Tab-separated table of C-alpha atoms and ligand atoms in Angstrom:
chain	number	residue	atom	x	y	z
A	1	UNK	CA	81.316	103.236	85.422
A	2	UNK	CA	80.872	101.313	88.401
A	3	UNK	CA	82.005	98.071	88.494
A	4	UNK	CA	81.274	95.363	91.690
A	5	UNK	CA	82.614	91.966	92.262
A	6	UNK	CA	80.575	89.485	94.330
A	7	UNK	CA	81.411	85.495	95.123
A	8	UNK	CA	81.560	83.086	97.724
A	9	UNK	CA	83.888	83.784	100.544
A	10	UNK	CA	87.422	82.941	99.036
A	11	UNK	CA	86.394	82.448	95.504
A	12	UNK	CA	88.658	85.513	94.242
A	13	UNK	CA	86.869	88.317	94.446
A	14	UNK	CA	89.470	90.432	96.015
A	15	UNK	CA	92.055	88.882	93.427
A	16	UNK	CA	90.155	90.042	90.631
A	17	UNK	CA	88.822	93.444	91.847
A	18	UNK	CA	92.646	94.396	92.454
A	19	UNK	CA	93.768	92.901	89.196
A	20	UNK	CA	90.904	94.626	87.216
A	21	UNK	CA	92.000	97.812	88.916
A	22	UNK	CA	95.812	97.400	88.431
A	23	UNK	CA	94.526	96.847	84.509
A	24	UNK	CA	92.500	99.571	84.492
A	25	UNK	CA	95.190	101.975	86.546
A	26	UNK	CA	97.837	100.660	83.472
A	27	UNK	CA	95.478	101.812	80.685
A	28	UNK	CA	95.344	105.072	82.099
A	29	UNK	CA	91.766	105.322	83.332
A	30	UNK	CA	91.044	107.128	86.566
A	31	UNK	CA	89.976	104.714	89.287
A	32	UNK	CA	88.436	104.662	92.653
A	33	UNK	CA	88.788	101.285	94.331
A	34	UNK	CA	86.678	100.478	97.206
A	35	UNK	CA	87.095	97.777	99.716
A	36	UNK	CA	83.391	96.664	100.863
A	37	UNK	CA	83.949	93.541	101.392
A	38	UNK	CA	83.974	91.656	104.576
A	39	UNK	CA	87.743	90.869	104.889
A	40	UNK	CA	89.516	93.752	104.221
A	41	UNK	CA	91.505	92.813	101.865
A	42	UNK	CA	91.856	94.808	98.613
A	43	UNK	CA	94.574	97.416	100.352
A	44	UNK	CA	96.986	94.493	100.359
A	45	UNK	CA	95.719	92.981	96.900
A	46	UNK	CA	96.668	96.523	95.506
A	47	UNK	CA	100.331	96.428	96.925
A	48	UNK	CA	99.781	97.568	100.634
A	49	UNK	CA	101.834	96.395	103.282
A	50	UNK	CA	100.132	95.570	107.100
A	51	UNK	CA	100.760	98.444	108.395
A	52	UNK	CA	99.732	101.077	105.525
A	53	UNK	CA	96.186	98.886	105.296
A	54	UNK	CA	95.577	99.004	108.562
A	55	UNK	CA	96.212	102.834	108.799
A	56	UNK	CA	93.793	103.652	106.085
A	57	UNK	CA	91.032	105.728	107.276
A	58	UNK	CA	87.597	103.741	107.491
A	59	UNK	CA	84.433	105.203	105.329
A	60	UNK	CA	82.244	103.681	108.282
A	61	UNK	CA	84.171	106.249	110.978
A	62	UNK	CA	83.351	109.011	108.820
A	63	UNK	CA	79.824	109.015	108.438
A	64	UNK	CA	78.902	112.193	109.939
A	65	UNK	CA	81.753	113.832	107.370
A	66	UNK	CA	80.314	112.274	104.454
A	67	UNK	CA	76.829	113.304	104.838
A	68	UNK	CA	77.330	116.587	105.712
A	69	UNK	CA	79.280	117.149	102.129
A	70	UNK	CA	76.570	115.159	100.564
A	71	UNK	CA	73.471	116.902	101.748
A	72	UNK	CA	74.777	120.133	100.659
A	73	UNK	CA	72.109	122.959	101.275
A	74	UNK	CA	69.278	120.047	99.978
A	75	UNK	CA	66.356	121.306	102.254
A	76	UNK	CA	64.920	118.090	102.176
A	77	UNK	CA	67.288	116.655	104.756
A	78	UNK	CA	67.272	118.489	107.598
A	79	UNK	CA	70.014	117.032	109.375
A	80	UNK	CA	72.926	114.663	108.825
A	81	UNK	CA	71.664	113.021	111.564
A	82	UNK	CA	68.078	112.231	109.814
A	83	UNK	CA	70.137	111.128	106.821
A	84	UNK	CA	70.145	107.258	106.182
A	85	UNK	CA	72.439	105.383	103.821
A	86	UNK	CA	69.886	105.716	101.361
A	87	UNK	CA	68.431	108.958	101.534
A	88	UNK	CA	68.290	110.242	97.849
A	89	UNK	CA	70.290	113.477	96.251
A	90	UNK	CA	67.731	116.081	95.635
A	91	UNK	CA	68.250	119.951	94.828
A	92	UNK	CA	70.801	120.984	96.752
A	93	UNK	CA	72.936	118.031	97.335
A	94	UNK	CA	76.085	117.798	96.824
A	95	UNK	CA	77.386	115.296	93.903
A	96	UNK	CA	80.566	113.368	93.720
A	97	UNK	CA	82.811	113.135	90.620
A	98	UNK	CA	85.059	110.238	90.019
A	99	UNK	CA	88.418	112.844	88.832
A	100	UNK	CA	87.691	115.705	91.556
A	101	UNK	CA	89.380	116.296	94.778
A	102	UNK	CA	86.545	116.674	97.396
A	103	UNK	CA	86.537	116.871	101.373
A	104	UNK	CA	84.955	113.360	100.879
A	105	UNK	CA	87.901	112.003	99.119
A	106	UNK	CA	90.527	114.382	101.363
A	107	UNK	CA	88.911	112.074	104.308
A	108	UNK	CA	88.696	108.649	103.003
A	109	UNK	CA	90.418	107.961	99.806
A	110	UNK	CA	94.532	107.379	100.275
A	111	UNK	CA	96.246	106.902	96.528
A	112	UNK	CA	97.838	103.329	95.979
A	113	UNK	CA	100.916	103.622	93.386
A	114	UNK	CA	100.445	100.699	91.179
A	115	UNK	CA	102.263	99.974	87.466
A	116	UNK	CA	101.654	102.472	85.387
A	117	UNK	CA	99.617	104.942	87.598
A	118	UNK	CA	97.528	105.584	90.991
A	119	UNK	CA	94.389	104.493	92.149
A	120	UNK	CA	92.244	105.636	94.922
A	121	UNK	CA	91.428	103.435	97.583
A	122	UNK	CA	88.483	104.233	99.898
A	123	UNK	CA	87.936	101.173	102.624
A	124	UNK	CA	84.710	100.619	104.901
A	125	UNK	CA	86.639	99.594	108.253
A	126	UNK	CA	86.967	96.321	109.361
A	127	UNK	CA	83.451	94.473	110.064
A	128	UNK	CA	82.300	93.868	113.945
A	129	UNK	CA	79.359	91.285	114.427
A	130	UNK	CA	76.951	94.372	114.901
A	131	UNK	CA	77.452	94.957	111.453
A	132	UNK	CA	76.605	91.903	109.534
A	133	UNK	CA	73.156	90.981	108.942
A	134	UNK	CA	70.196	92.992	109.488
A	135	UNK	CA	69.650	96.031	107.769
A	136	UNK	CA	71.037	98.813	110.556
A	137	UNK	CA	71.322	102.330	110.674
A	138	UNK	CA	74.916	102.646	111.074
A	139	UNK	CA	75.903	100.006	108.555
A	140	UNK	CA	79.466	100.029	107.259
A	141	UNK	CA	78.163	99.846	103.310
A	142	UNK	CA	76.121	102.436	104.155
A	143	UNK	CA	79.108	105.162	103.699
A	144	UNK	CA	79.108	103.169	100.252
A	145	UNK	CA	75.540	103.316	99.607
A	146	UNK	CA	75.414	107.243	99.788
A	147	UNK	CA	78.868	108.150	97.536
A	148	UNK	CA	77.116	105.733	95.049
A	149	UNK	CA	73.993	107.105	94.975
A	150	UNK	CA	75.853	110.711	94.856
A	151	UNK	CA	78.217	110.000	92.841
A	152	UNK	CA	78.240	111.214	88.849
A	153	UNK	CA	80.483	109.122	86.439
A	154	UNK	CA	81.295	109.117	83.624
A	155	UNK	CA	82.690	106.707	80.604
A	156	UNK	CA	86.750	105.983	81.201
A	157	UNK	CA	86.211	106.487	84.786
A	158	UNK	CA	85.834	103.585	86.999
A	159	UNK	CA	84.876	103.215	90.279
A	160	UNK	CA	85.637	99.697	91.301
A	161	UNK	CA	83.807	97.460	94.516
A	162	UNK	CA	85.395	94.445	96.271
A	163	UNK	CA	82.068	93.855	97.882
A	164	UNK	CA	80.159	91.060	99.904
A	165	UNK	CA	77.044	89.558	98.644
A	166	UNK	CA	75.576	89.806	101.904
A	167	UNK	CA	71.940	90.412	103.171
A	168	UNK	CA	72.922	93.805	103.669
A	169	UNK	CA	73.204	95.036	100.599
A	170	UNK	CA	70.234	93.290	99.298
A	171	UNK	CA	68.157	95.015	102.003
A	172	UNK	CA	69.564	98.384	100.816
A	173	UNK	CA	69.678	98.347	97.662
A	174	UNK	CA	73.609	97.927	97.152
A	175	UNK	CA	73.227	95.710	94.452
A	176	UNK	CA	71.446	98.025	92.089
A	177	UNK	CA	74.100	100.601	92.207
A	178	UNK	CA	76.476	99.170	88.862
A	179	UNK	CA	76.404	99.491	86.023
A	180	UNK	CA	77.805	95.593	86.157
A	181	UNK	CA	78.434	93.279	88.399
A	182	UNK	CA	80.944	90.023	88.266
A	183	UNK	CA	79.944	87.355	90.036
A	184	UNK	CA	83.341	85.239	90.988
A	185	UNK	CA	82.639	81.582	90.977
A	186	UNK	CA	84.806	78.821	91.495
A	187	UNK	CA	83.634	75.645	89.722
A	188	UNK	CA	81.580	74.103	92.231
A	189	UNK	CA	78.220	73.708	93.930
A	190	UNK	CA	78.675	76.419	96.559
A	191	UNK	CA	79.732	78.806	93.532
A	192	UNK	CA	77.150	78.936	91.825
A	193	UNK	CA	74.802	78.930	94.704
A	194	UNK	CA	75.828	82.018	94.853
A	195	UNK	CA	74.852	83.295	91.827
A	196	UNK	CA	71.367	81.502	92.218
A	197	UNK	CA	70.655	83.439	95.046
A	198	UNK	CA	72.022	86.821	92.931
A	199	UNK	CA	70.448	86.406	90.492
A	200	UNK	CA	66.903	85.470	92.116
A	201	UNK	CA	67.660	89.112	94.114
A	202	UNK	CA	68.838	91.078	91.074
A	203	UNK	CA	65.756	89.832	88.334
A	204	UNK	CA	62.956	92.365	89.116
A	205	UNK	CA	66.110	95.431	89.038
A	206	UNK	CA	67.475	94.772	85.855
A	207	UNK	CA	70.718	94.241	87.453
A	208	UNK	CA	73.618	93.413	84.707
A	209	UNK	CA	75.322	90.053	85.717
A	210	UNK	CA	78.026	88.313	84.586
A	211	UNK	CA	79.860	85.260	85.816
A	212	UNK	CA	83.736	85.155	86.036
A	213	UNK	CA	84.704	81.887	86.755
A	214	UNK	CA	87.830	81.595	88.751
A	215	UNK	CA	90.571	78.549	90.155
A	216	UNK	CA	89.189	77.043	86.766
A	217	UNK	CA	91.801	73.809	86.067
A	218	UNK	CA	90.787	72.588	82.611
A	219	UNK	CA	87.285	71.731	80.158
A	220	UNK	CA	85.169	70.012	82.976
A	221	UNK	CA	85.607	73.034	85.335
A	222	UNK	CA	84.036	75.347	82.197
A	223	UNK	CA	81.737	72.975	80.940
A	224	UNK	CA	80.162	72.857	84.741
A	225	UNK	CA	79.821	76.203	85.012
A	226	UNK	CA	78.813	76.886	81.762
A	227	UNK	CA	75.896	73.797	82.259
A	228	UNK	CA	75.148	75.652	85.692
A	229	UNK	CA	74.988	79.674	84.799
A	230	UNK	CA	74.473	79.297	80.990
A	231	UNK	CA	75.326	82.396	78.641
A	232	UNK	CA	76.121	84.650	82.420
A	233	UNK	CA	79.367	82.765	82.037
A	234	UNK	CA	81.340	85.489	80.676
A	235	UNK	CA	85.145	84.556	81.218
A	236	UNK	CA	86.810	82.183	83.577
A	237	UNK	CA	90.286	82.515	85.126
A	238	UNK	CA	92.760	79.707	85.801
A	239	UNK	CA	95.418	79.725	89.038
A	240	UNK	CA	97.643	82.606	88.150
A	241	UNK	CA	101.334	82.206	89.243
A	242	UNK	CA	101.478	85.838	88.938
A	243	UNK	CA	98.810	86.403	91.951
A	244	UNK	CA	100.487	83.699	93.641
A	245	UNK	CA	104.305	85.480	93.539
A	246	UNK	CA	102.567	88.455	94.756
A	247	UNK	CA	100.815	87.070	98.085
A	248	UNK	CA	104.053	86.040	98.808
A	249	UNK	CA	104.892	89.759	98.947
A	250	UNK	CA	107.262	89.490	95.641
A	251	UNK	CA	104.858	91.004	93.472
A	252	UNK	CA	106.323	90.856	89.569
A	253	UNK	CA	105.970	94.160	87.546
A	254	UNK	CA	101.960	94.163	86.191
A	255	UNK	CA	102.994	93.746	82.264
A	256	UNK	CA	104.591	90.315	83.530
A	257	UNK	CA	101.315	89.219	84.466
A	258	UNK	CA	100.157	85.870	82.406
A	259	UNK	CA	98.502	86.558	78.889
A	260	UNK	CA	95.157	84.549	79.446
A	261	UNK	CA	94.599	86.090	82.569
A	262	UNK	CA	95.271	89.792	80.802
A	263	UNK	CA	92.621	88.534	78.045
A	264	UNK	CA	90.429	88.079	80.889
A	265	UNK	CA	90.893	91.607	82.113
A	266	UNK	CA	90.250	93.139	78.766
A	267	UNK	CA	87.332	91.257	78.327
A	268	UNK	CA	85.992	92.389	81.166
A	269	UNK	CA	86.848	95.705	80.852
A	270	UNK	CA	85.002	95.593	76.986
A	271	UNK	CA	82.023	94.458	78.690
A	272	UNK	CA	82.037	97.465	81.685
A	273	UNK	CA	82.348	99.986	78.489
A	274	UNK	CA	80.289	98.517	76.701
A	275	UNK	CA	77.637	98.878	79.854
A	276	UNK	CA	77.817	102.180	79.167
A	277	UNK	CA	75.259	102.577	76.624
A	278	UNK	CA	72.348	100.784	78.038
A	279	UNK	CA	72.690	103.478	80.957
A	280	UNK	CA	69.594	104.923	82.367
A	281	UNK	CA	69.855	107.497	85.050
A	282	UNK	CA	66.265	107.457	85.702
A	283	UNK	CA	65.659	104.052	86.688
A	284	UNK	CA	69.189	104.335	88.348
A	285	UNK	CA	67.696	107.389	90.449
A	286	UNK	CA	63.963	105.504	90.808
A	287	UNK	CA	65.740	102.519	91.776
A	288	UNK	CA	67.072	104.421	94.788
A	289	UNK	CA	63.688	105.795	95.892
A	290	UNK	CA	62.222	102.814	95.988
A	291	UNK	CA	65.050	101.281	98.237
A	292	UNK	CA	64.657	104.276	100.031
A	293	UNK	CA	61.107	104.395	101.057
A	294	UNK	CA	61.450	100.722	101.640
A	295	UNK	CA	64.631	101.154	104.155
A	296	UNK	CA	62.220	104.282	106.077
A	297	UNK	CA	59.134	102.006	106.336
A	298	UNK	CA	61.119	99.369	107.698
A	299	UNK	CA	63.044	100.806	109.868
A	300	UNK	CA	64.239	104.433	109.268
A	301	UNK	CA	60.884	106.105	110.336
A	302	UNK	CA	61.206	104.673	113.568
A	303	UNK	CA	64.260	105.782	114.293
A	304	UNK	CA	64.678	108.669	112.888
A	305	UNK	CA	61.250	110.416	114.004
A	306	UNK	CA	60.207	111.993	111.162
A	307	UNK	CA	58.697	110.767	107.916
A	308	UNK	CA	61.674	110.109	105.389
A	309	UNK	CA	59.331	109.747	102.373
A	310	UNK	CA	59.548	113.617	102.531
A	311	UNK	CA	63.804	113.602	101.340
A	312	UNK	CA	62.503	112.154	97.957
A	313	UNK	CA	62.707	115.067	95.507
A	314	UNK	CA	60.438	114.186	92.907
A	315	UNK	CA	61.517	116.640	90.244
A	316	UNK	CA	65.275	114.930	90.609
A	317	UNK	CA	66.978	113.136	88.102
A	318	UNK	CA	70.802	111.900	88.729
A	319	UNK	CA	72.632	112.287	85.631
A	320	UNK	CA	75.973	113.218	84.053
A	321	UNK	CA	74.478	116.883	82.558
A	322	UNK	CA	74.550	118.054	86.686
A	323	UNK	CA	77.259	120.153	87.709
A	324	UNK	CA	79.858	118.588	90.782
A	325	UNK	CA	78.596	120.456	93.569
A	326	UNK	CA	75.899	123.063	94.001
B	1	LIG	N1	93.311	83.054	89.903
B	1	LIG	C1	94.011	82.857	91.033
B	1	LIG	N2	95.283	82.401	90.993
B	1	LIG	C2	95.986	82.159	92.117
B	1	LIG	N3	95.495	82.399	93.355
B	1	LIG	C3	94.244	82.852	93.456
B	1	LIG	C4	93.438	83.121	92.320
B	1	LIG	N4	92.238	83.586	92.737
B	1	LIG	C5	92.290	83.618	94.070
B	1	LIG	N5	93.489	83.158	94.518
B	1	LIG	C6	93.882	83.014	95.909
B	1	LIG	O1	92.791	82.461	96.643
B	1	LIG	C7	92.669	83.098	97.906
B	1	LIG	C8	91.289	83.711	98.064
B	1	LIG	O2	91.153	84.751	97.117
B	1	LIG	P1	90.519	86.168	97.495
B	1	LIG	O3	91.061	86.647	98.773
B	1	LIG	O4	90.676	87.024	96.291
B	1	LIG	O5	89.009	85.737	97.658
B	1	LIG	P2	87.792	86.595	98.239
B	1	LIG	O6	86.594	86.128	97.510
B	1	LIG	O7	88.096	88.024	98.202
B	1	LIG	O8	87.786	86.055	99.719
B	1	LIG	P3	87.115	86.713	101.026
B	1	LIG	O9	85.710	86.265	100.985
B	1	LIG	O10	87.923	86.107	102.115
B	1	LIG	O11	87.260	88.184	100.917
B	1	LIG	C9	93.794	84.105	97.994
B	1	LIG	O12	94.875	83.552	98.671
B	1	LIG	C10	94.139	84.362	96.547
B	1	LIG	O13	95.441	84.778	96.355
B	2	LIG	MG1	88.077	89.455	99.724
């Protein structure tokens, strides 16, 4: 299942992505986090200390590695170098697995020990100005893009993004790659502006939103955002003295954590399963031809010299009945 949180700059999404993970790490589930976001945050959410986040290996450095796994023997793709961040799978390619060990994990993942298990934690790099903004061919999310769109999971396994809900990924087609997506929003006008703009981007994809409302004091901060996103309100979160204990690096064991805020989790973790059965691969896979042939016409075309249209293998359907890597 794959699971991304969006918000506002500072509304929480890092503080929920890690605690959803640390829940989902303590129920036993195998989980890949993934730190997408802007501010890299999530290694520290999840426990890390400066120096062991800043020595994780960035997804963004290893391009070259990740494609070359990915494209397998696909004859469609000639070349790493002709393949974008959203050049399809096909025949050929190779496919990702959320419980495998994989030269794409060996390179980027590094396993967090949290309560009651280990996640992995894969992290873009840290952002420059060249990479926010337009749509670019060596985009950091783009290392994100491609795992995504190779990646076969399966119910109980999570993979988990802490992701911004930038131009970037609306250009690519990021933000049809979940099977859900909570959208953290504090109780106020730039909050749910957010969302508006989500939402306006997600309704012709069939994108599954749901509001988590977060730094939520009392009954006026629900009944705003429940007047302002309706029934996509789906939980809301108060200040958690739990989160706060931990950012200042005294982090109490994970069962001590406050029992609204674990309802939260649960609920939210009810809803990702429950995701799971309104799943279609095929408008998953046609979802990411169309973003495709979009992202060549644009701009890939150009700069790759060649026509990328031709990477689309039509007979192709992503689904869990394919084998890990042919
Ligand atoms: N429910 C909460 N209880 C207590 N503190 C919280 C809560 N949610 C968020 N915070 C605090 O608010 C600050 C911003 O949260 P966080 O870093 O998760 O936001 P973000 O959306 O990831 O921000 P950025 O856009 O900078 O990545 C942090 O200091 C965090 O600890
Ligand atoms: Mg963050």
């Amino acid at each position: 299942m794959k699971i991304a949180f969006v918000g506002k700059g500072g509304s929480g999404k890092t503080t929920l992505s890690s605690l959803f993970i640390r829940h989902l790490v303590a129920d036993g589930g195998p989980v890949i986090a993934v730190d997408a976001d802007i501010n890299q945050h999530l290694g520290p959410a999840l426990g890390l200390d400066e120096t062991e986040a800043a020595g994780l290996p960035a997804m963004g450095d290893r391009l070259p590695l990740i494609k070359d796994y990915l494209r397998g023997s696909n004859p469609r793709v000639g070349s790493t170098e002709t393949m974008i961040k959203t050049t399809p799978p096909g025949e050929g390619s190779r496919l990702l697995r959320v419980r495998e060990n994989n030269p794409v994990y060996d390179a980027c993942a590094r396993p967090v020990e949290l309560d009651g298990g280990a996640v992995r934690l894969m992290v873009t790099g840290p952002f420059t100005d060249a990479d926010l903004g337009v749509s670019c061919y060596h985009s950091k999310t783009g290392a994100v893009e491609l795992c995504l769109n190779h990646l076969v999971d399966g119910r109980d396994e999570y993979v988990v993004v802490d992701m911004t809900a930038g131009s970037d990924s609306f250009a690519s087609g990021m933000f049809t790659r979940f099977d859900i997506t909570f959208l953290v929003a504090e109780p106020t006008r730039k909050g749910v502006s957010v969302y508006r703009q989500y939402k306006e981007y997600a309704r012709d994809f069939g994108v599954e939103l749901k509001v988590v409302g977060n730094k939520v004091q009392g009954q006026d901060d629900v009944d705003f955002l429940r007047a302002e996103v309706g029934d996509d309100l789906l939980v809301t979160v108060g200040h958690s003295d739990w989160v706060r204990a931990m950012e200042k690096g005294r982090p109490p064991r994970f069962e001590l954590l406050e029992d609204a805020n674990r309802q939260a989790l649960r609920l939210l973790r009810t809803t990702v399963d429950s995701a799971y059965e309104t799943r279609d691969w095929e408008r998953y896979t046609r979802q990411m031809v169309h973003f495709h042939l979009k992202n060549a016409e644009s701009w890939g075309n150009a700069r790759t010299g060649i026509d990328l249209a031709a990477q689309v293998d039509p007979g192709f359907v992503l689904g869990e009945s394919l084998t890990a890597s042919v």
